[in-house]
C-alpha positions as CSV (number, residue, x, y, z in Angstrom):
1,X,127.3,62.4,282.3
2,X,125.5,59.0,282.5
3,X,124.4,59.5,286.1
4,X,123.2,63.0,285.6
5,X,119.5,63.3,286.2
6,X,117.6,65.8,284.2
7,X,116.3,69.0,285.8
8,X,112.6,68.8,286.9
9,X,110.3,70.5,284.4
10,X,108.4,73.4,286.0
11,X,104.7,73.1,285.7
12,X,103.3,76.3,284.2
13,X,100.8,78.0,286.3
14,X,97.3,78.6,284.9
15,X,97.1,82.4,284.4
16,X,94.0,84.4,283.8
17,X,93.2,88.1,283.2
18,X,90.0,89.4,284.5
19,X,88.4,92.7,285.6
20,X,88.7,92.9,289.4
21,X,86.3,94.3,292.0
22,X,87.0,94.8,295.6
23,X,84.3,93.8,298.1
24,X,84.3,94.8,301.8
25,X,84.1,91.1,302.8
26,X,85.5,87.8,301.6
27,X,83.6,85.7,299.0
28,X,84.1,82.0,298.8
29,X,83.6,79.2,296.2
30,X,79.9,78.3,295.7
31,X,79.0,81.6,297.4
32,X,75.7,83.2,296.2
33,X,76.3,86.9,295.7
34,X,73.8,89.6,295.0
35,X,74.9,93.1,294.2
36,X,73.8,96.4,292.8
37,X,74.7,97.2,289.2
38,X,74.2,101.0,289.8
39,X,75.9,103.2,292.4
40,X,73.8,103.4,295.5
41,X,73.8,102.9,299.3
42,X,74.7,99.2,299.1
43,X,78.3,98.3,299.7
44,X,78.4,95.5,297.0
45,X,78.4,97.3,293.7
46,X,79.5,96.1,290.3
47,X,78.7,98.9,287.7
48,X,76.5,97.9,284.8
49,X,79.2,99.1,282.3
50,X,81.7,96.7,284.0
51,X,79.1,93.9,283.8
52,X,78.7,94.5,280.1
53,X,82.4,94.5,279.5
54,X,82.7,91.2,281.5
55,X,80.1,89.6,279.3
56,X,81.7,90.8,276.1
57,X,85.3,90.0,276.8
58,X,85.4,87.5,279.7
59,X,82.3,85.3,279.4
60,X,80.6,87.1,282.3
61,X,83.5,86.5,284.8
62,X,85.1,89.0,287.2
63,X,87.6,88.5,290.0
64,X,86.2,89.4,293.4
65,X,88.8,90.1,296.2
66,X,88.2,91.0,299.8
67,X,89.8,93.9,301.8
68,X,93.5,93.7,302.2
69,X,93.6,90.3,300.5
70,X,95.4,88.8,297.5
71,X,93.3,85.6,297.3
72,X,89.9,85.9,295.8
73,X,87.4,84.0,293.6
74,X,86.3,84.0,290.1
75,X,82.8,85.4,290.1
76,X,80.5,84.0,287.5
77,X,77.7,86.5,286.7
78,X,74.3,84.9,286.1
79,X,72.2,85.7,283.2
80,X,69.0,86.8,284.9
81,X,66.7,86.3,281.9
82,X,67.3,82.6,282.0
83,X,67.3,82.0,285.8
84,X,64.7,83.3,288.2
85,X,64.6,83.1,292.0
86,X,61.7,82.6,294.4
87,X,61.4,86.3,294.8
88,X,61.5,88.7,291.8
89,X,64.8,90.6,291.4
90,X,64.4,94.4,291.6
91,X,65.7,96.6,288.8
92,X,69.4,97.4,289.1
93,X,70.3,94.2,291.0
94,X,72.4,91.3,289.6
95,X,73.5,87.9,290.8
96,X,76.7,85.8,290.7
97,X,78.2,82.7,292.1
98,X,81.7,82.3,293.5
99,X,84.0,79.9,291.5
100,X,87.6,78.8,291.7
101,X,90.1,80.7,293.8
102,X,92.5,83.1,292.3
103,X,95.7,84.7,293.5
104,X,96.1,88.4,292.6
105,X,99.5,89.1,291.0
106,X,99.1,92.6,289.6
107,X,96.5,95.0,288.4
108,X,96.4,98.0,286.2
109,X,93.9,100.6,285.2
110,X,92.2,100.0,281.9
111,X,92.2,103.4,280.1
112,X,89.0,104.3,278.4
113,X,90.9,105.2,275.2
114,X,93.1,102.2,275.1
115,X,92.9,99.1,273.0
116,X,89.9,97.0,273.8
117,X,88.5,99.6,276.3
118,X,85.0,99.0,277.4
119,X,82.3,101.2,276.0
120,X,80.7,103.4,278.6
121,X,83.4,103.1,281.3
122,X,84.5,106.6,282.1
123,X,86.4,108.3,284.9
124,X,83.5,107.8,287.3
125,X,83.6,104.0,286.9
126,X,87.4,103.1,286.9
127,X,88.1,99.6,285.5
128,X,91.0,97.6,286.9
129,X,92.3,94.6,284.9
130,X,94.1,92.1,287.0
131,X,96.7,89.3,286.2
132,X,95.8,86.3,288.3
133,X,96.8,82.7,288.8
134,X,94.6,79.8,289.7
135,X,95.0,78.9,293.4
136,X,94.2,75.2,294.0
137,X,94.3,73.0,297.1
138,X,97.3,70.9,297.8
139,X,96.9,67.1,297.1
140,X,96.3,65.1,300.2
141,X,97.7,61.7,300.9
142,X,95.3,58.8,301.2
143,X,95.6,58.8,304.9
144,X,94.9,62.5,305.2
145,X,92.0,62.3,302.7
146,X,90.4,59.7,304.9
147,X,90.9,61.9,307.9
148,X,89.3,64.8,306.1
149,X,86.1,62.7,305.6
150,X,86.0,61.7,309.3
151,X,86.5,65.4,310.3
152,X,83.7,66.4,308.0
153,X,81.3,64.1,309.7
154,X,82.4,65.4,313.1
155,X,81.9,69.0,311.9
156,X,78.4,68.2,310.6
157,X,77.4,66.8,313.9
158,X,78.8,69.8,315.8
159,X,76.9,72.1,313.4
160,X,73.6,70.4,314.2
161,X,74.3,70.6,317.9
162,X,75.3,74.2,317.8
163,X,72.2,75.3,315.9
164,X,70.0,73.3,318.2
165,X,71.5,75.0,321.3
166,X,71.5,78.4,319.5
167,X,75.2,78.8,320.2
168,X,75.5,80.5,316.8
169,X,73.6,81.3,313.7
170,X,74.6,80.8,310.1
171,X,74.6,84.0,308.0
172,X,76.5,84.7,304.7
173,X,79.3,87.1,305.0
174,X,77.7,89.2,302.3
175,X,74.5,89.5,304.3
176,X,76.1,91.0,307.4
177,X,73.8,93.8,308.4
178,X,76.7,95.8,309.8
179,X,78.2,96.1,306.4
180,X,74.9,97.1,304.7
181,X,75.6,94.7,301.8
182,X,72.1,93.4,301.1
183,X,70.4,95.2,298.2
184,X,67.3,93.0,298.2
185,X,65.8,89.9,299.6
186,X,68.5,87.2,299.3
187,X,66.0,84.7,298.0
188,X,66.0,86.7,294.7
189,X,69.2,84.8,293.9
190,X,68.3,82.1,291.4
191,X,70.5,79.5,293.2
192,X,69.8,80.6,296.7
193,X,68.0,77.4,297.8
194,X,70.5,75.0,296.2
195,X,73.6,76.8,297.5
196,X,72.1,77.2,301.0
197,X,72.4,73.5,301.5
198,X,75.7,72.2,302.9
199,X,77.8,70.6,300.1
200,X,78.7,66.9,300.3
201,X,82.3,67.5,299.3
202,X,84.4,68.0,302.5
203,X,86.7,70.7,301.0
204,X,83.8,72.8,299.8
205,X,82.1,72.2,303.2
206,X,85.0,74.0,304.9
207,X,84.3,77.0,302.6
208,X,80.6,76.8,303.2
209,X,81.2,77.0,307.0
210,X,83.7,79.9,306.7
211,X,81.2,81.9,304.6
212,X,78.5,81.5,307.3
213,X,80.0,81.2,310.8
214,X,80.5,84.5,312.7
215,X,84.1,85.2,311.8
216,X,86.2,88.3,311.4
217,X,86.9,89.4,307.9
218,X,90.7,88.8,308.6
219,X,90.0,85.2,309.6
220,X,87.8,84.6,306.5
221,X,90.6,85.9,304.3
222,X,93.0,83.4,306.1
223,X,90.6,80.5,305.5
224,X,90.2,81.4,301.9
225,X,94.0,81.6,301.5
226,X,94.6,78.2,303.1
227,X,95.5,75.5,300.6
228,X,95.0,72.5,303.0
229,X,91.3,71.5,303.2
230,X,92.0,69.4,306.4
231,X,93.3,72.5,308.2
232,X,90.4,74.6,307.1
233,X,87.9,72.1,308.3
234,X,89.8,71.6,311.5
235,X,89.8,75.4,312.1
236,X,86.0,75.6,311.5
237,X,85.4,72.7,313.8
238,X,87.3,74.5,316.6
239,X,85.4,77.7,315.8
240,X,82.1,75.9,316.5
241,X,83.5,74.4,319.6
242,X,84.6,77.8,320.9
243,X,81.1,79.3,320.2
244,X,79.5,76.4,322.0
245,X,81.9,76.7,325.0
246,X,82.8,80.4,325.2
247,X,84.5,80.0,328.6
248,X,86.9,77.3,327.3
249,X,90.7,78.2,327.2
250,X,91.5,75.3,324.9
251,X,91.9,77.5,321.8
252,X,93.3,80.6,323.4
253,X,96.6,80.2,321.5
254,X,94.8,80.1,318.1
255,X,91.4,81.7,318.4
256,X,89.9,84.7,320.2
257,X,86.3,85.3,321.0
258,X,85.0,88.8,320.4
259,X,81.8,89.8,322.2
260,X,80.1,92.7,320.4
261,X,77.7,94.3,322.8
262,X,75.2,96.9,321.3
263,X,75.2,100.3,322.9
264,X,72.2,100.8,325.1
265,X,71.3,104.2,323.6
266,X,70.7,102.6,320.2
267,X,69.0,99.3,321.1
268,X,66.8,99.9,324.0
269,X,63.0,100.2,323.6
270,X,60.6,102.6,325.4
271,X,60.5,100.4,328.5
272,X,64.3,99.9,328.6
273,X,64.4,96.3,327.3
274,X,67.3,95.5,325.0
275,X,66.3,94.8,321.4
276,X,69.6,93.2,320.4
277,X,71.7,90.5,322.1
278,X,75.5,90.5,322.4
279,X,77.0,89.0,319.3
280,X,79.9,86.6,319.4
281,X,82.5,86.6,316.6
282,X,85.6,84.5,316.3
283,X,88.9,85.8,315.1
284,X,92.6,84.7,315.0
285,X,94.5,85.1,318.3
286,X,97.3,87.5,318.5
287,X,100.8,86.2,318.6
288,X,102.1,85.1,322.0
289,X,105.4,86.7,323.0
290,X,105.6,85.3,326.5
291,X,107.6,82.3,325.4
292,X,110.3,84.4,323.7
293,X,112.5,84.9,326.7
294,X,115.8,84.6,325.0
295,X,117.9,87.7,324.6
296,X,118.4,86.7,320.9
297,X,114.6,86.3,320.3
298,X,113.2,88.7,317.7
299,X,109.4,89.1,317.7
300,X,109.2,89.5,314.0
301,X,111.0,86.3,313.1
């Protein structure tokens, strides 16, 4: 018919296939990552055989996904013979940088005897190949993009104030001492100094904050999975405000403050003085059911 409009053409998703590694914490874009290439006590381990396979077949790229998450990042492994850090890298340690975000669709075990199987990967080092799609941010309108820039300036100002008041400290999620993830001095990473500086781009700045503010792993996963940079930056701004004003009830419907107090039997010295201070961590608030008073209300939607 003359008035019939053609069906919209579906835009194909950019699909990638990469070996996948599961880390015990979230990794973000532009995130400097240092890990062991041999099995040891460190929690971040990418076996050397898997690294060799990634270099041969995938240009030194692997997919890194956090616990119980389907959104991760494309991890670019660095060639250490070209780049060197301030501190010499020990033997058995490698470095990488977080790249674009990826959504995990499926994964399967790569059998040693199958076609294209990596040399040296046996039953002790199982290799998982994953089908993934690129996970980009949504496009903001001109008005929302302008608001994003304003919010970024506000967040930077709060960051300076919070650090000056010692309301919080910035520490990479992969350097959390409770997870025992650090195989060496973080300054061994060749790009440590460059990536420690806050990025000028507002969208990347939201990831930079989420990787360093004291957040629960679940909240870090939520931030990584958020496609709106304005919401990410708004959430990180509220996190800093809550850490600066821990008694405030302004964010009780969205955020919760967790105070981790070290046990006295582990952190007291010979004269009884505490060696560690209580640690404040921010997580997502639990759903509120008090407003669901209707007989037809169903708490799971």
